[in-house]
């Protein structure tokens, strides 16, 4: 039953009734801890993967109130969060200090593409790089009929690559340092990690595993699911306490909605708060399709950042024209500085595909 249906019938959600729990895909923290201990990993480090938005902030507040223990709080910068999310991260760091809490609060990023998703996309656009990691909406062209058809979405690999894996790597690095070991050395046999992810009960479908695919001694836990908390509950909790409530995501995230499909992450917020970022999203949206047309990419689909599978420029024509008039020159400067950076880092000997 969907969360809205549960509310309609006033049935309280219970993760134990969910197939993900019954099939052993989602396991509780107590189960994960016991599992690690049975493997001899009884020195367990607890880590919060902090996203700067609402649900992981709910967990962070539980930590600050002494309800949940963390050894590390780690924020992975995807390189494409709006400034207001960075401000929320700073707000929570300030609150942590005000609460007298000294848990290390680390900020990290993708290990080779330090500038995150913008770097990945610019690399994809300007070089032979083929790994496309964003959940764009796709269309395909039927060569026989010339008809363009909706064709699903690319997998949401960016969350794993730019948020979850960097958090695991940063936690690992911090603990190796603590034990006087180098990053490339083997993790001692008695050490394990439980990393908390801020998925809510209504996002339980996003849970695919409790076992980290990269590190055998790392488990992933979802405490809000265990608490049967929904996204709406977390937002209400933050509102009731006067805490910031903006949802975290990248400015160009294809999961951005609009008033019709309101989930608290919408294009209007980006347009109003960060007009230049909106122009950047329009740039990526347009140029990605141009790159696909060159035939140089393994991905064959025609990608769109907007769920309607229409160009962002077309969906928000008036806003685009107004913002372009004001910030067009800054966009041109941003593109050329990225081209220089990509040429220097990723493509020193080759002509850029899009010179
Ligand atoms: S917010 Fe969107 S674009 Fe950013 S990492 Fe998550 S899924 Fe990817």
Coordinates of C-alpha atoms and ligand atoms in Angstrom, one line a residue, residues 78 80 117 133-135 156-159 162-163 206 248-250 252-255 265, ligand 1:
X78 CA 28.2 16.6 -5.6
X80 CA 26.0 20.8 -8.2
X117 CA 28.6 16.3 -11.5
X133 CA 25.7 8.8 -14.4
X134 CA 22.5 10.8 -14.3
X135 CA 18.9 9.7 -14.3
X156 CA 20.3 7.1 -10.9
X157 CA 24.0 6.2 -10.6
X158 CA 25.0 9.7 -9.5
X159 CA 23.7 9.3 -6.0
X162 CA 28.9 11.2 -6.0
X163 CA 27.3 10.9 -2.6
X206 CA 15.0 2.8 -3.1
X248 CA 18.6 18.7 -0.9
X249 CA 19.3 18.0 -4.6
X250 CA 21.4 19.2 -7.4
X252 CA 20.0 20.3 -12.5
X253 CA 18.4 17.2 -11.0
X254 CA 15.9 15.5 -13.3
X255 CA 13.8 14.8 -10.2
X265 CA 12.1 20.1 -5.1
Ligands
LIG1 S1 20.2 15.1 -6.5 FE1 19.6 14.2 -8.5 S2 21.3 14.8 -9.9 FE2 22.0 15.1 -7.8 S3 23.0 13.1 -7.2 FE3 20.9 13.0 -6.6 S4 19.8 12.0 -8.3 FE4 21.8 12.7 -9.0

